[in-house]
XYZ file of C-alpha atoms in Angstrom:
70
model
C 21.936 -10.451 5.499
C 23.475 -7.201 6.617
C 22.329 -5.031 9.478
C 20.560 -2.495 7.256
C 18.471 -5.170 5.532
C 17.434 -6.682 8.863
C 16.408 -3.258 10.126
C 14.346 -2.581 6.984
C 12.609 -5.966 7.251
C 11.853 -5.417 10.927
C 10.585 -1.915 10.155
C 8.327 -3.332 7.426
C 6.955 -6.080 9.663
C 6.191 -3.796 12.606
C 4.435 -1.098 10.607
C 2.601 -3.606 8.406
C 1.170 -5.451 11.404
C 0.337 -2.229 13.257
C -1.432 -0.627 10.304
C -3.113 -3.738 8.894
C -4.281 -5.615 11.975
C -3.785 -3.684 15.224
C -5.163 -0.344 13.957
C -8.555 -1.730 12.855
C -8.738 -3.971 15.930
C -8.248 -1.063 18.331
C -10.474 1.253 16.320
C -7.909 3.689 14.945
C -8.740 2.738 11.341
C -12.382 2.187 10.406
C -11.670 -0.095 7.471
C -12.557 -3.759 7.059
C -9.569 -6.068 6.815
C -9.984 -7.622 3.377
C -7.477 -9.415 1.178
C -7.249 -6.318 -1.025
C -6.485 -4.144 2.005
C -3.775 -6.570 3.143
C -2.160 -6.719 -0.319
C -2.292 -2.935 -0.606
C -0.554 -2.553 2.749
C 2.108 -5.084 1.734
C 2.835 -3.006 -1.362
C 2.826 0.326 0.492
C 4.897 -0.766 3.496
C 7.198 -2.908 1.336
C 7.943 0.092 -0.847
C 8.514 2.268 2.198
C 10.866 -0.348 3.672
C 12.795 -0.498 0.390
C 13.183 3.280 0.452
C 14.365 3.150 4.081
C 16.854 0.426 3.161
C 18.331 2.357 0.235
C 18.581 5.582 2.238
C 20.323 3.889 5.163
C 22.606 1.872 2.885
C 23.624 5.004 0.989
C 24.320 6.802 4.267
C 26.374 3.842 5.527
C 28.446 3.680 2.342
C 29.010 7.421 2.417
C 30.187 7.265 6.043
C 32.589 4.382 5.408
C 33.918 6.151 2.310
C 34.568 9.309 4.343
C 36.364 7.300 7.052
C 38.673 5.705 4.489
C 39.524 9.026 2.870
C 40.157 10.971 6.023
């Protein structure tokens, strides 16, 4: 697993746990933690992590391509 994928997975895990469990526990979110809420957050934060991964991977490939050309 490359560095970008590890970063995206870590990003997903941190924000998923913060938004799903820590936020309602502390009182930031006034929503009950139900299985539907958990699945919805998995989908939302998983999609966001995939977007972060593709953006960072594209940037990395562009930077390595520029280094090879110049």
